[in-house]
């Protein structure tokens, strides 16, 4: 027993000796190496030395559970709590972030546990709080998605928010993009409001990174589908082919028809056989109708269509009973300077030339007789069914005034007419509708020397006239105005006969003499040598004196007088000789005129068959 206790004490002593044996550290074992590798920085900072293995484990845990919270970085966070105003977001950082619920207005169903993208705006504010932004994160991500869609041509969905000048505003990934009006559809859009508050597919066609502008197009998506249809349609086009189309656009010169991706034009002249002023009289926008292909170019990019060609030509439907001389009724559709076109049936027109509107030979403009829209009656003058031409007349509905012209306007009869126009040689006077007469300038006045008719009268004036000559076949009427009064020169021939004396002042001193006005019609010429007075001096302007007539010519209205002949015998003899010579000529002229009259009568008798 005593032995066991002794052994037990020995063992315990041995174990005690083993535990309490001093441990020799690396520094004690190799002090030089320890000092060389010792981290004096950690020693100065008071950082205890940690084993490398433990540091590695710590770094692994940090990388797995915490994010690298760099500023302006988008990371994914989890909603861990929601208050009345904010959402608490955990992004595995050393603190949570707070985001106002205003940034989640687009998502009213936000709840705890939802994953959201946030932007680390500031790692720590003044209070050590992590500052996050969901709105900024969405914008950054949205721009990434928009850029990607632009590069790849990906189709994106967008919400049309409102209309603006020239187009629409579309929300794409939370960013406002512009949709031009021309890029909404392949056809013109008349009601933009129908697209507001609708979600549509778009293609991003342009991005301006400098101004952060995005342009999208819905038309580009439609065009891609239409291009396939277009190739198929163009490949099957043939002249005379009838297709169904939709009125896409209406212009003043024609109508554009959508044939299913291919546009064709119906010219205004190919819309209706009748004459129209504007295409909207025949068609309206979005109207479906059948059209016929009239022509197209080599690449079939320009297609000419027709609508009226689908119906029978009106001339072919014109009854065979219609013939020249028939009376027809129609509407004036076009007026030109040379006449008016009258539609007597749908698509059938006739021309009324201005010369066929009135019997008057004094032609006027067609507007003086008819207006567009007038319903008139006319007579068919010519009819050509092959060339589809018809000429009409209006004046033929009234009697020709020249049929009884000799009874109404015999030579020598007096009438009142209206001055219609002037020529250099005379005046045209209208006696009635269709009866015009010409007054030659020499038949306007017995006494006045007229260079142009406008010196005597005005257009529209009423004039008394006498019929001088009538040509029924040539439809010409010669009239005179001066013949309505007696020729004052018949009276003057006696009053101012050769040798008669008259007293009057000198009116004007002219070249080679002077003039003296005896009355309103008689202005006598005084040669320079016949102005000499008895004392040898000459008469002056305004000086009154006695004059003798030394020449009187009724035909040429020429009167010559002399003052010197009053007191000088030589000049008086000259006057007497002139008087005798005039009397002798008058005596010789009488039998000559008689002989001429006898000869004319004999010729007339011969023509009448008289012996």
Coordinates of N, CA, C and O in Angstrom, one line a residue, residues 33-93:
X33 N 16.3 36.3 -36.4 CA 15.2 36.2 -37.5 C 14.0 36.8 -37.0 O 13.2 37.5 -37.8
X34 N 13.7 36.7 -35.7 CA 12.4 37.3 -35.2 C 12.5 38.8 -35.3 O 11.5 39.4 -35.7
X35 N 13.6 39.4 -35.0 CA 13.7 40.9 -35.1 C 13.6 41.4 -36.5 O 13.1 42.4 -36.9
X36 N 14.1 40.6 -37.4 CA 14.2 41.0 -38.8 C 12.8 40.9 -39.4 O 12.4 41.8 -40.2
X37 N 11.9 39.9 -39.0 CA 10.6 39.8 -39.6 C 9.5 40.4 -38.8 O 8.3 40.3 -39.1
X38 N 9.9 41.1 -37.7 CA 8.9 41.6 -36.8 C 8.1 42.8 -37.4 O 8.8 43.7 -38.0
X39 N 6.8 42.8 -37.3 CA 5.9 43.9 -37.8 C 5.8 45.1 -36.9 O 5.0 45.0 -35.9
X40 N 6.8 46.0 -37.0 CA 6.8 47.1 -36.1 C 5.6 48.0 -36.2 O 5.2 48.7 -35.3
X41 N 5.0 48.1 -37.4 CA 3.8 49.0 -37.7 C 2.6 48.5 -36.8 O 1.9 49.3 -36.2
X42 N 2.3 47.2 -36.9 CA 1.2 46.7 -36.1 C 1.5 46.9 -34.6 O 0.6 47.1 -33.8
X43 N 2.8 46.7 -34.2 CA 3.2 46.9 -32.8 C 2.9 48.3 -32.3 O 2.3 48.6 -31.3
X44 N 3.2 49.3 -33.3 CA 3.0 50.7 -32.9 C 1.5 51.1 -32.9 O 1.1 51.9 -32.1
X45 N 0.7 50.5 -33.8 CA -0.7 50.7 -33.9 C -1.5 50.0 -32.8 O -2.7 50.2 -32.7
X46 N -0.8 49.1 -32.1 CA -1.5 48.3 -31.1 C -2.3 47.2 -31.6 O -3.3 46.7 -31.0
X47 N -2.0 46.7 -32.9 CA -2.7 45.6 -33.5 C -2.0 44.3 -33.1 O -0.8 44.2 -33.3
X48 N -2.8 43.5 -32.6 CA -2.3 42.2 -32.2 C -2.0 41.3 -33.4 O -2.8 41.4 -34.4
X49 N -1.1 40.5 -33.3 CA -0.7 39.7 -34.4 C -1.7 38.5 -34.5 O -2.1 37.9 -33.5
X50 N -2.2 38.3 -35.7 CA -3.2 37.2 -35.9 C -2.6 36.2 -36.9 O -2.0 36.6 -37.9
X51 N -2.9 35.0 -36.7 CA -2.4 33.9 -37.6 C -2.9 34.1 -39.0 O -4.1 34.5 -39.2
X52 N -2.1 33.8 -40.0 CA -2.5 34.0 -41.4 C -3.7 33.2 -41.8 O -4.5 33.6 -42.5
X53 N -3.8 32.0 -41.2 CA -4.9 31.1 -41.5 C -6.2 31.7 -41.1 O -7.2 31.7 -41.8
X54 N -6.2 32.3 -39.9 CA -7.4 33.0 -39.4 C -7.8 34.2 -40.3 O -8.9 34.5 -40.5
X55 N -6.7 35.0 -40.7 CA -7.0 36.1 -41.6 C -7.6 35.7 -42.9 O -8.6 36.3 -43.4
X56 N -7.2 34.6 -43.5 CA -7.7 34.1 -44.7 C -9.2 33.7 -44.5 O -10.0 34.0 -45.4
X57 N -9.5 33.1 -43.4 CA -10.9 32.7 -43.2 C -11.8 33.9 -43.0 O -12.9 34.0 -43.5
X58 N -11.2 34.9 -42.3 CA -12.0 36.2 -42.2 C -12.3 36.9 -43.5 O -13.4 37.3 -43.8
X59 N -11.3 37.0 -44.3 CA -11.4 37.6 -45.6 C -12.4 36.9 -46.5 O -13.2 37.4 -47.2
X60 N -12.4 35.5 -46.4 CA -13.4 34.7 -47.1 C -14.8 35.0 -46.7 O -15.7 35.2 -47.5
X61 N -15.0 35.1 -45.4 CA -16.3 35.4 -44.9 C -16.8 36.8 -45.3 O -18.0 37.0 -45.7
X62 N -15.9 37.8 -45.3 CA -16.3 39.1 -45.7 C -16.7 39.2 -47.2 O -17.6 39.8 -47.6
X63 N -15.9 38.5 -48.1 CA -16.2 38.5 -49.5 C -17.5 37.8 -49.8 O -18.2 38.2 -50.7
X64 N -17.9 36.9 -49.0 CA -19.1 36.1 -49.2 C -20.3 36.9 -48.7 O -21.4 36.7 -49.2
X65 N -20.2 37.7 -47.7 CA -21.3 38.2 -47.0 C -21.5 39.8 -47.1 O -22.5 40.3 -46.8
X66 N -20.4 40.5 -47.6 CA -20.5 41.9 -47.7 C -20.1 42.4 -49.1 O -19.2 41.7 -49.7
X67 N -20.7 43.5 -49.5 CA -20.4 44.0 -50.9 C -19.3 45.1 -50.7 O -19.1 45.6 -49.6
X68 N -18.7 45.3 -51.8 CA -17.6 46.3 -51.9 C -18.4 47.7 -52.1 O -18.7 48.0 -53.3
X69 N -18.6 48.4 -51.1 CA -19.5 49.6 -51.2 C -18.8 50.8 -51.8 O -18.4 51.7 -51.1
X70 N -18.5 50.7 -53.1 CA -18.0 51.8 -53.9 C -19.1 52.8 -54.2 O -20.2 52.4 -54.4
X71 N -18.7 54.1 -54.2 CA -19.7 55.1 -54.6 C -20.1 54.9 -56.1 O -19.3 54.5 -56.9
X72 N -21.4 55.4 -56.4 CA -21.9 55.3 -57.8 C -21.9 53.9 -58.4 O -21.7 53.7 -59.6
X73 N -22.1 52.9 -57.5 CA -22.2 51.5 -58.0 C -23.6 51.0 -57.8 O -24.2 51.2 -56.8
X74 N -24.1 50.3 -58.9 CA -25.4 49.6 -58.8 C -25.2 48.2 -58.2 O -24.5 47.4 -58.8
X75 N -26.0 47.9 -57.1 CA -25.9 46.6 -56.6 C -27.3 46.1 -56.3 O -28.3 46.9 -56.3
X76 N -27.5 44.9 -56.0 CA -28.8 44.3 -55.7 C -29.0 44.3 -54.2 O -28.1 43.8 -53.4
X77 N -30.1 44.8 -53.7 CA -30.4 44.7 -52.2 C -31.7 44.1 -52.0 O -32.5 43.8 -52.9
X78 N -32.0 43.8 -50.7 CA -33.2 43.2 -50.3 C -34.0 44.1 -49.3 O -33.4 44.7 -48.4
X79 N -35.3 44.2 -49.6 CA -36.1 45.0 -48.7 C -36.3 44.2 -47.4 O -36.9 43.1 -47.4
X80 N -35.9 44.8 -46.3 CA -36.0 44.1 -45.0 C -37.0 44.7 -44.1 O -37.5 44.1 -43.1
X81 N -37.4 46.0 -44.4 CA -38.5 46.6 -43.6 C -39.0 47.8 -44.4 O -38.4 48.4 -45.2
X82 N -40.4 48.0 -44.2 CA -41.0 49.1 -44.9 C -41.8 49.9 -43.9 O -42.6 49.4 -43.1
X83 N -41.5 51.2 -43.9 CA -42.2 52.2 -43.0 C -43.3 52.9 -43.8 O -43.4 52.6 -45.0
X84 N -43.9 53.9 -43.2 CA -44.9 54.7 -43.9 C -44.2 55.5 -45.0 O -44.8 55.9 -46.0
X85 N -42.9 55.8 -44.8 CA -42.3 56.8 -45.8 C -41.1 56.1 -46.5 O -40.7 56.6 -47.6
X86 N -40.4 55.1 -45.8 CA -39.2 54.6 -46.4 C -39.2 53.1 -46.5 O -40.0 52.4 -45.9
X87 N -38.2 52.6 -47.3 CA -37.9 51.2 -47.4 C -36.5 51.0 -46.9 O -35.6 51.7 -47.3
X88 N -36.3 50.0 -46.0 CA -35.0 49.7 -45.5 C -34.4 48.6 -46.3 O -35.0 47.6 -46.5
X89 N -33.2 48.9 -46.9 CA -32.6 48.0 -47.9 C -31.3 47.4 -47.3 O -30.4 48.2 -46.8
X90 N -31.2 46.1 -47.4 CA -29.9 45.5 -46.9 C -29.1 45.1 -48.2 O -29.6 44.3 -49.0
X91 N -27.9 45.6 -48.2 CA -27.1 45.2 -49.4 C -25.8 44.5 -48.9 O -24.8 44.5 -49.6
X92 N -25.9 43.9 -47.6 CA -24.8 43.2 -47.1 C -23.6 44.1 -46.8 O -22.4 43.7 -47.0
X93 N -23.9 45.4 -46.5 CA -22.8 46.3 -46.1 C -22.8 46.4 -44.6 O -23.6 45.7 -43.9

